[in-house]
Structure formats: C-alpha cells, structure tokens
C-alpha cells in the first residue's frame, strides 16, 4: 500500500505539471502588419499575424510590403522575398522590420535584409536571413518550389531538412556483362508500356488570377520613374 506522504508527493507533482505554463507551450512568432508570410517550414502559408512554430529550426519566407512618400508621391515598396531561419524553444518571438522612408532604404533592404528578432526570453535572437532571388519576370512565383530548390544548396539560410529528395531506384547493368545484342529482361517492350496519363490542370480561381495581376502591376509600377508613374495615374483617373 502506498504511504500517505508518498501519495501526497505524487499528487503535488502531477498538479504542478498540469499548471506549469510551459507544459504544453507552443512557440509562436508575432508579425508586423507589413510582413506577408508566403512559406512556413516548406509549406505554403496563408495565416494571420501570428505564426505557430515548431520546436527547433524554423524557416519562413516573407515579403515586406509598405507605403512611403518619394518626391511627394506615394510609393509602395514590395520587397523581394526574404528567407528567415532561426531556432525556436518554447518562447514567444516577435519580428520587427526597419523603417523604409525612401528608395535608397528600399534598395538597401532588398540587397541585405536586416530585421530584428526578439523573444520574451531575449531581446536579440540569432537568425540567418537571405533573399530568395529569381531572374526574369517575377509574375506568378512559386515560392514553395523555389525554396525547395534553395534548401538543396549550402546557402546562408538554407535548411536541408526542408528539402526532401525522392530518389527512384534504377536497374543498372554493367556494360562489360551485356552484349550489344542483349535486351535486359527488366525493360518492357513498346507494346506493353502503359500510355501516359493526361495531366489534369486545375484552372486558377479569379482571386488567384487577380492577385498575380496585382503583383505584376506593383512590380512594374515600382520600376517606373516619376514621370511614368504620373502618366499611369492619369490614365487610371480618366
């Protein structure tokens, strides 16, 4: 029979484990309204201002979207996608972004993204940041696929764990054991090969289509000079 002191100790231990604030704590990342997260740990993200993290290494891709006045005109800054990698450990994290007040500051951020990452345990949390770059037209980018390719490299913010590789075993026959007239038995004849299945392409929704158009307009508007921007606004107001 369990003694009364031992039983009491077990009850107290169980109670403390249940009421402990860290027993079932999940790390979260609070975002400013100007940060638009596109990918979280290898998966497309479409959430709000708080991101639920995993314990250990986390990786997000986000864009910094903000308006600023340039030469008396309102200009929207839509940054290149930023990759941010850091470790989470039962804490509440917060991402802060630098002020963008002119084109020079915008270009500086796109060249070297500098952010502040803090937590309720530390004012400064270590991280690695990089730009997810793509040559050519930026319309309709697949951030998830691009990040997968990035993570297969050894670049600054890459995470190999988020870049699974699917290898298909092949039947390799040594060239010195098969004559030129021998057909390996594991190769099917043309008459027995199953026909390729047609690829089903799901049409984009109106919202997705308009989002791509909006992104393209933002891209070319930000590339234009003040005179071209003024002409563009004049056409819209007609």
PDB file of C-alpha atoms in Angstrom:
ATOM      1  CA  UNK A   1       0.000   0.000   0.000  1.00  0.00           C
ATOM      2  CA  UNK A   2       1.310   3.461  -0.921  1.00  0.00           C
ATOM      3  CA  UNK A   3       2.122   5.559   2.134  1.00  0.00           C
ATOM      4  CA  UNK A   4       0.281   8.845   2.630  1.00  0.00           C
ATOM      5  CA  UNK A   5       3.387  11.105   2.285  1.00  0.00           C
ATOM      6  CA  UNK A   6       4.376   9.413  -0.982  1.00  0.00           C
ATOM      7  CA  UNK A   7       0.833   9.689  -2.331  1.00  0.00           C
ATOM      8  CA  UNK A   8       0.720  13.384  -1.439  1.00  0.00           C
ATOM      9  CA  UNK A   9       4.043  13.974  -3.207  1.00  0.00           C
ATOM     10  CA  UNK A  10       2.770  12.282  -6.363  1.00  0.00           C
ATOM     11  CA  UNK A  11      -0.411  14.390  -6.359  1.00  0.00           C
ATOM     12  CA  UNK A  12       1.557  17.635  -5.945  1.00  0.00           C
ATOM     13  CA  UNK A  13       3.968  16.672  -8.733  1.00  0.00           C
ATOM     14  CA  UNK A  14       1.082  15.884 -11.093  1.00  0.00           C
ATOM     15  CA  UNK A  15      -0.650  19.154 -10.211  1.00  0.00           C
ATOM     16  CA  UNK A  16       2.464  21.229 -10.872  1.00  0.00           C
ATOM     17  CA  UNK A  17       2.995  19.566 -14.233  1.00  0.00           C
ATOM     18  CA  UNK A  18      -0.570  20.387 -15.228  1.00  0.00           C
ATOM     19  CA  UNK A  19      -0.481  24.039 -14.190  1.00  0.00           C
ATOM     20  CA  UNK A  20       3.013  24.729 -15.452  1.00  0.00           C
ATOM     21  CA  UNK A  21       2.720  27.361 -18.221  1.00  0.00           C
ATOM     22  CA  UNK A  22       5.387  25.619 -20.305  1.00  0.00           C
ATOM     23  CA  UNK A  23       3.896  22.119 -20.116  1.00  0.00           C
ATOM     24  CA  UNK A  24       2.049  22.450 -23.393  1.00  0.00           C
ATOM     25  CA  UNK A  25       3.607  25.667 -24.619  1.00  0.00           C
ATOM     26  CA  UNK A  26       3.989  26.172 -28.341  1.00  0.00           C
ATOM     27  CA  UNK A  27       6.360  28.747 -29.737  1.00  0.00           C
ATOM     28  CA  UNK A  28       4.745  31.496 -31.792  1.00  0.00           C
ATOM     29  CA  UNK A  29       6.043  34.309 -33.975  1.00  0.00           C
ATOM     30  CA  UNK A  30       4.273  37.670 -33.951  1.00  0.00           C
ATOM     31  CA  UNK A  31       4.474  39.589 -37.224  1.00  0.00           C
ATOM     32  CA  UNK A  32       4.081  43.269 -38.071  1.00  0.00           C
ATOM     33  CA  UNK A  33       1.198  44.105 -40.406  1.00  0.00           C
ATOM     34  CA  UNK A  34       3.714  44.898 -43.149  1.00  0.00           C
ATOM     35  CA  UNK A  35       5.108  41.330 -43.254  1.00  0.00           C
ATOM     36  CA  UNK A  36       3.371  38.882 -45.585  1.00  0.00           C
ATOM     37  CA  UNK A  37       4.487  35.301 -44.928  1.00  0.00           C
ATOM     38  CA  UNK A  38       4.422  33.102 -48.038  1.00  0.00           C
ATOM     39  CA  UNK A  39       6.026  29.848 -46.820  1.00  0.00           C
ATOM     40  CA  UNK A  40       6.406  28.297 -43.372  1.00  0.00           C
ATOM     41  CA  UNK A  41       8.759  25.332 -42.925  1.00  0.00           C
ATOM     42  CA  UNK A  42       8.426  24.238 -46.535  1.00  0.00           C
ATOM     43  CA  UNK A  43       4.636  24.643 -46.737  1.00  0.00           C
ATOM     44  CA  UNK A  44       2.564  27.426 -48.267  1.00  0.00           C
ATOM     45  CA  UNK A  45       1.331  29.761 -45.529  1.00  0.00           C
ATOM     46  CA  UNK A  46      -1.888  31.742 -45.564  1.00  0.00           C
ATOM     47  CA  UNK A  47      -2.408  32.825 -41.986  1.00  0.00           C
ATOM     48  CA  UNK A  48      -2.650  35.910 -39.830  1.00  0.00           C
ATOM     49  CA  UNK A  49      -0.331  37.979 -37.709  1.00  0.00           C
ATOM     50  CA  UNK A  50       0.777  35.050 -35.528  1.00  0.00           C
ATOM     51  CA  UNK A  51       2.674  32.020 -36.774  1.00  0.00           C
ATOM     52  CA  UNK A  52       2.730  28.768 -34.813  1.00  0.00           C
ATOM     53  CA  UNK A  53       6.288  27.461 -34.846  1.00  0.00           C
ATOM     54  CA  UNK A  54       7.828  24.051 -34.287  1.00  0.00           C
ATOM     55  CA  UNK A  55      10.354  23.469 -31.556  1.00  0.00           C
ATOM     56  CA  UNK A  56      13.773  23.592 -33.184  1.00  0.00           C
ATOM     57  CA  UNK A  57      14.630  25.015 -36.592  1.00  0.00           C
ATOM     58  CA  UNK A  58      12.024  27.164 -38.345  1.00  0.00           C
ATOM     59  CA  UNK A  59      12.164  28.811 -41.754  1.00  0.00           C
ATOM     60  CA  UNK A  60       9.794  31.380 -43.203  1.00  0.00           C
ATOM     61  CA  UNK A  61       9.647  33.289 -46.471  1.00  0.00           C
ATOM     62  CA  UNK A  62       8.019  36.713 -46.253  1.00  0.00           C
ATOM     63  CA  UNK A  63       7.730  39.958 -48.189  1.00  0.00           C
ATOM     64  CA  UNK A  64       7.930  43.421 -46.661  1.00  0.00           C
ATOM     65  CA  UNK A  65       5.043  45.481 -48.052  1.00  0.00           C
ATOM     66  CA  UNK A  66       4.776  49.124 -47.011  1.00  0.00           C
ATOM     67  CA  UNK A  67       3.997  52.565 -48.463  1.00  0.00           C
ATOM     68  CA  UNK A  68       6.332  55.558 -48.280  1.00  0.00           C
ATOM     69  CA  UNK A  69       6.456  59.015 -49.850  1.00  0.00           C
ATOM     70  CA  UNK A  70       9.084  59.619 -52.515  1.00  0.00           C
ATOM     71  CA  UNK A  71       9.408  63.121 -54.039  1.00  0.00           C
ATOM     72  CA  UNK A  72       5.929  63.957 -52.783  1.00  0.00           C
ATOM     73  CA  UNK A  73       4.393  60.818 -54.315  1.00  0.00           C
ATOM     74  CA  UNK A  74       3.048  57.780 -52.507  1.00  0.00           C
ATOM     75  CA  UNK A  75       5.132  54.723 -53.385  1.00  0.00           C
ATOM     76  CA  UNK A  76       4.533  51.114 -52.444  1.00  0.00           C
ATOM     77  CA  UNK A  77       7.537  49.024 -51.504  1.00  0.00           C
ATOM     78  CA  UNK A  78       7.042  45.304 -52.117  1.00  0.00           C
ATOM     79  CA  UNK A  79      10.330  43.706 -51.156  1.00  0.00           C
ATOM     80  CA  UNK A  80      11.976  40.707 -52.672  1.00  0.00           C
ATOM     81  CA  UNK A  81      11.018  37.552 -50.715  1.00  0.00           C
ATOM     82  CA  UNK A  82      13.138  37.213 -47.579  1.00  0.00           C
ATOM     83  CA  UNK A  83      14.163  33.844 -46.132  1.00  0.00           C
ATOM     84  CA  UNK A  84      14.437  33.879 -42.339  1.00  0.00           C
ATOM     85  CA  UNK A  85      15.807  30.858 -40.459  1.00  0.00           C
ATOM     86  CA  UNK A  86      16.028  30.583 -36.676  1.00  0.00           C
ATOM     87  CA  UNK A  87      15.604  28.162 -33.776  1.00  0.00           C
ATOM     88  CA  UNK A  88      12.538  28.240 -31.521  1.00  0.00           C
ATOM     89  CA  UNK A  89      12.495  26.945 -27.963  1.00  0.00           C
ATOM     90  CA  UNK A  90       9.220  27.324 -26.039  1.00  0.00           C
ATOM     91  CA  UNK A  91       9.068  31.096 -26.384  1.00  0.00           C
ATOM     92  CA  UNK A  92       7.067  33.925 -27.907  1.00  0.00           C
ATOM     93  CA  UNK A  93       9.008  35.602 -30.730  1.00  0.00           C
ATOM     94  CA  UNK A  94       8.453  38.935 -32.443  1.00  0.00           C
ATOM     95  CA  UNK A  95       9.686  40.149 -35.822  1.00  0.00           C
ATOM     96  CA  UNK A  96      10.414  43.852 -36.331  1.00  0.00           C
ATOM     97  CA  UNK A  97      11.275  45.465 -39.665  1.00  0.00           C
ATOM     98  CA  UNK A  98      13.339  48.609 -40.343  1.00  0.00           C
ATOM     99  CA  UNK A  99      11.760  51.876 -41.458  1.00  0.00           C
ATOM    100  CA  UNK A 100      11.533  52.446 -45.207  1.00  0.00           C
ATOM    101  CA  UNK A 101      11.271  56.160 -45.998  1.00  0.00           C
ATOM    102  CA  UNK A 102      12.948  56.425 -49.386  1.00  0.00           C
ATOM    103  CA  UNK A 103      14.124  54.444 -52.391  1.00  0.00           C
ATOM    104  CA  UNK A 104      17.658  54.085 -51.026  1.00  0.00           C
ATOM    105  CA  UNK A 105      16.370  52.384 -47.878  1.00  0.00           C
ATOM    106  CA  UNK A 106      14.186  50.100 -50.004  1.00  0.00           C
ATOM    107  CA  UNK A 107      17.104  49.112 -52.228  1.00  0.00           C
ATOM    108  CA  UNK A 108      19.305  48.550 -49.174  1.00  0.00           C
ATOM    109  CA  UNK A 109      16.740  46.169 -47.659  1.00  0.00           C
ATOM    110  CA  UNK A 110      16.443  44.212 -50.910  1.00  0.00           C
ATOM    111  CA  UNK A 111      20.210  43.898 -51.067  1.00  0.00           C
ATOM    112  CA  UNK A 112      20.804  42.971 -47.424  1.00  0.00           C
ATOM    113  CA  UNK A 113      17.623  42.302 -45.432  1.00  0.00           C
ATOM    114  CA  UNK A 114      18.155  43.444 -41.856  1.00  0.00           C
ATOM    115  CA  UNK A 115      15.436  42.610 -39.327  1.00  0.00           C
ATOM    116  CA  UNK A 116      15.126  42.416 -35.553  1.00  0.00           C
ATOM    117  CA  UNK A 117      14.062  39.138 -33.974  1.00  0.00           C
ATOM    118  CA  UNK A 118      13.361  39.113 -30.240  1.00  0.00           C
ATOM    119  CA  UNK A 119      11.539  36.912 -27.745  1.00  0.00           C
ATOM    120  CA  UNK A 120      10.064  37.046 -24.276  1.00  0.00           C
ATOM    121  CA  UNK A 121      13.333  35.455 -23.144  1.00  0.00           C
ATOM    122  CA  UNK A 122      15.852  37.553 -25.087  1.00  0.00           C
ATOM    123  CA  UNK A 123      15.997  40.962 -26.750  1.00  0.00           C
ATOM    124  CA  UNK A 124      18.103  39.537 -29.561  1.00  0.00           C
ATOM    125  CA  UNK A 125      17.565  36.128 -31.168  1.00  0.00           C
ATOM    126  CA  UNK A 126      20.119  34.731 -33.606  1.00  0.00           C
ATOM    127  CA  UNK A 127      18.897  34.188 -37.171  1.00  0.00           C
ATOM    128  CA  UNK A 128      20.071  33.796 -40.764  1.00  0.00           C
ATOM    129  CA  UNK A 129      18.465  35.905 -43.487  1.00  0.00           C
ATOM    130  CA  UNK A 130      18.779  35.808 -47.256  1.00  0.00           C
ATOM    131  CA  UNK A 131      16.885  36.854 -50.385  1.00  0.00           C
ATOM    132  CA  UNK A 132      15.009  34.253 -52.440  1.00  0.00           C
ATOM    133  CA  UNK A 133      16.068  35.516 -55.849  1.00  0.00           C
ATOM    134  CA  UNK A 134      14.622  34.760 -59.265  1.00  0.00           C
ATOM    135  CA  UNK A 135      15.834  36.058 -62.600  1.00  0.00           C
ATOM    136  CA  UNK A 136      13.446  37.486 -65.167  1.00  0.00           C
ATOM    137  CA  UNK A 137       9.769  38.368 -64.779  1.00  0.00           C
ATOM    138  CA  UNK A 138       8.524  37.933 -61.216  1.00  0.00           C
ATOM    139  CA  UNK A 139       4.902  37.167 -62.137  1.00  0.00           C
ATOM    140  CA  UNK A 140       3.301  34.042 -60.672  1.00  0.00           C
ATOM    141  CA  UNK A 141       6.180  32.910 -58.493  1.00  0.00           C
ATOM    142  CA  UNK A 142       6.010  29.516 -56.783  1.00  0.00           C
ATOM    143  CA  UNK A 143       7.746  30.352 -53.501  1.00  0.00           C
ATOM    144  CA  UNK A 144       7.353  26.829 -52.128  1.00  0.00           C
ATOM    145  CA  UNK A 145       9.084  25.257 -55.135  1.00  0.00           C
ATOM    146  CA  UNK A 146      11.778  27.945 -55.235  1.00  0.00           C
ATOM    147  CA  UNK A 147      12.508  27.450 -51.535  1.00  0.00           C
ATOM    148  CA  UNK A 148      12.777  23.701 -52.044  1.00  0.00           C
ATOM    149  CA  UNK A 149      15.489  24.312 -54.634  1.00  0.00           C
ATOM    150  CA  UNK A 150      17.203  26.866 -52.377  1.00  0.00           C
ATOM    151  CA  UNK A 151      17.279  24.419 -49.451  1.00  0.00           C
ATOM    152  CA  UNK A 152      19.111  21.892 -51.595  1.00  0.00           C
ATOM    153  CA  UNK A 153      22.071  24.267 -51.660  1.00  0.00           C
ATOM    154  CA  UNK A 154      24.514  25.329 -48.967  1.00  0.00           C
ATOM    155  CA  UNK A 155      23.465  28.969 -48.911  1.00  0.00           C
ATOM    156  CA  UNK A 156      23.214  31.150 -45.824  1.00  0.00           C
ATOM    157  CA  UNK A 157      19.633  30.457 -44.707  1.00  0.00           C
ATOM    158  CA  UNK A 158      19.115  27.009 -46.242  1.00  0.00           C
ATOM    159  CA  UNK A 159      17.728  24.102 -44.190  1.00  0.00           C
ATOM    160  CA  UNK A 160      18.391  20.637 -45.572  1.00  0.00           C
ATOM    161  CA  UNK A 161      15.551  19.150 -43.507  1.00  0.00           C
ATOM    162  CA  UNK A 162      13.036  21.136 -45.586  1.00  0.00           C
ATOM    163  CA  UNK A 163      14.418  19.829 -48.881  1.00  0.00           C
ATOM    164  CA  UNK A 164      13.484  16.128 -49.066  1.00  0.00           C
ATOM    165  CA  UNK A 165      14.832  14.298 -52.068  1.00  0.00           C
ATOM    166  CA  UNK A 166      12.877  11.498 -53.730  1.00  0.00           C
ATOM    167  CA  UNK A 167      15.235   9.021 -55.334  1.00  0.00           C
ATOM    168  CA  UNK A 168      13.927   6.451 -57.791  1.00  0.00           C
ATOM    169  CA  UNK A 169      15.988   3.241 -57.861  1.00  0.00           C
ATOM    170  CA  UNK A 170      17.222   2.256 -61.288  1.00  0.00           C
ATOM    171  CA  UNK A 171      18.289  -1.136 -62.602  1.00  0.00           C
ATOM    172  CA  UNK A 172      21.850  -0.623 -63.740  1.00  0.00           C
ATOM    173  CA  UNK A 173      23.535  -3.274 -65.892  1.00  0.00           C
ATOM    174  CA  UNK A 174      27.316  -3.323 -66.225  1.00  0.00           C
ATOM    175  CA  UNK A 175      28.407  -2.699 -69.811  1.00  0.00           C
ATOM    176  CA  UNK A 176      31.020  -5.449 -69.673  1.00  0.00           C
ATOM    177  CA  UNK A 177      28.438  -8.172 -68.985  1.00  0.00           C
ATOM    178  CA  UNK A 178      25.803  -7.366 -71.596  1.00  0.00           C
ATOM    179  CA  UNK A 179      26.474  -7.640 -75.310  1.00  0.00           C
ATOM    180  CA  UNK A 180      25.180  -5.124 -77.791  1.00  0.00           C
ATOM    181  CA  UNK A 181      22.531  -7.583 -78.943  1.00  0.00           C
ATOM    182  CA  UNK A 182      21.170  -8.424 -75.497  1.00  0.00           C
ATOM    183  CA  UNK A 183      17.982  -6.776 -74.235  1.00  0.00           C
ATOM    184  CA  UNK A 184      17.743  -6.714 -70.407  1.00  0.00           C
ATOM    185  CA  UNK A 185      14.680  -8.570 -69.169  1.00  0.00           C
ATOM    186  CA  UNK A 186      13.580  -5.710 -66.921  1.00  0.00           C
ATOM    187  CA  UNK A 187      12.930  -3.431 -69.915  1.00  0.00           C
ATOM    188  CA  UNK A 188       9.330  -3.606 -71.152  1.00  0.00           C
ATOM    189  CA  UNK A 189       8.631  -3.677 -74.883  1.00  0.00           C
ATOM    190  CA  UNK A 190       6.916  -0.728 -76.507  1.00  0.00           C
ATOM    191  CA  UNK A 191       3.679  -2.716 -76.884  1.00  0.00           C
ATOM    192  CA  UNK A 192       3.407  -3.338 -73.136  1.00  0.00           C
ATOM    193  CA  UNK A 193       4.182   0.157 -71.876  1.00  0.00           C
ATOM    194  CA  UNK A 194       1.097   1.802 -70.420  1.00  0.00           C
ATOM    195  CA  UNK A 195       0.093   5.016 -72.182  1.00  0.00           C
ATOM    196  CA  UNK A 196       0.896   8.222 -70.359  1.00  0.00           C
ATOM    197  CA  UNK A 197      -1.983   9.619 -68.383  1.00  0.00           C
ATOM    198  CA  UNK A 198      -3.159  13.096 -69.425  1.00  0.00           C
ATOM    199  CA  UNK A 199      -2.156  15.804 -66.997  1.00  0.00           C
ATOM    200  CA  UNK A 200      -5.064  17.474 -65.272  1.00  0.00           C
ATOM    201  CA  UNK A 201      -4.552  21.197 -64.936  1.00  0.00           C
ATOM    202  CA  UNK A 202      -6.742  22.942 -62.395  1.00  0.00           C
ATOM    203  CA  UNK A 203      -7.686  26.428 -63.585  1.00  0.00           C
ATOM    204  CA  UNK A 204      -6.784  29.295 -61.289  1.00  0.00           C
ATOM    205  CA  UNK A 205      -9.506  30.984 -59.304  1.00  0.00           C
ATOM    206  CA  UNK A 206     -10.449  34.600 -60.025  1.00  0.00           C
ATOM    207  CA  UNK A 207      -8.818  35.646 -56.733  1.00  0.00           C
ATOM    208  CA  UNK A 208      -5.542  33.907 -57.609  1.00  0.00           C
ATOM    209  CA  UNK A 209      -5.572  35.394 -61.111  1.00  0.00           C
ATOM    210  CA  UNK A 210      -6.210  38.916 -59.807  1.00  0.00           C
ATOM    211  CA  UNK A 211      -3.505  38.508 -57.141  1.00  0.00           C
ATOM    212  CA  UNK A 212      -0.942  37.733 -59.860  1.00  0.00           C
ATOM    213  CA  UNK A 213      -2.101  40.723 -61.916  1.00  0.00           C
ATOM    214  CA  UNK A 214      -1.831  42.972 -58.846  1.00  0.00           C
ATOM    215  CA  UNK A 215       1.680  41.696 -58.141  1.00  0.00           C
ATOM    216  CA  UNK A 216       2.718  42.354 -61.747  1.00  0.00           C
ATOM    217  CA  UNK A 217       1.321  45.892 -61.635  1.00  0.00           C
ATOM    218  CA  UNK A 218       3.157  46.566 -58.364  1.00  0.00           C
ATOM    219  CA  UNK A 219       6.391  45.256 -59.872  1.00  0.00           C
ATOM    220  CA  UNK A 220       6.299  47.448 -62.996  1.00  0.00           C
ATOM    221  CA  UNK A 221       4.982  50.498 -61.129  1.00  0.00           C
ATOM    222  CA  UNK A 222       7.908  50.363 -58.697  1.00  0.00           C
ATOM    223  CA  UNK A 223      10.295  50.074 -61.666  1.00  0.00           C
ATOM    224  CA  UNK A 224       8.891  53.209 -63.334  1.00  0.00           C
ATOM    225  CA  UNK A 225      10.289  56.704 -62.869  1.00  0.00           C
ATOM    226  CA  UNK A 226       8.271  59.632 -61.506  1.00  0.00           C
ATOM    227  CA  UNK A 227       7.121  60.791 -64.965  1.00  0.00           C
ATOM    228  CA  UNK A 228       5.876  57.335 -65.990  1.00  0.00           C
ATOM    229  CA  UNK A 229       4.121  56.907 -62.632  1.00  0.00           C
ATOM    230  CA  UNK A 230       2.335  60.229 -63.142  1.00  0.00           C
ATOM    231  CA  UNK A 231       1.168  59.153 -66.624  1.00  0.00           C
ATOM    232  CA  UNK A 232      -0.028  55.844 -65.207  1.00  0.00           C
ATOM    233  CA  UNK A 233      -2.062  57.585 -62.503  1.00  0.00           C
ATOM    234  CA  UNK A 234      -3.524  59.979 -65.068  1.00  0.00           C
ATOM    235  CA  UNK A 235      -4.759  57.050 -67.172  1.00  0.00           C
ATOM    236  CA  UNK A 236      -6.401  55.440 -64.147  1.00  0.00           C
ATOM    237  CA  UNK A 237      -8.218  58.636 -63.199  1.00  0.00           C
ATOM    238  CA  UNK A 238      -9.717  59.068 -66.705  1.00  0.00           C
TER     239      UNK A 238
END
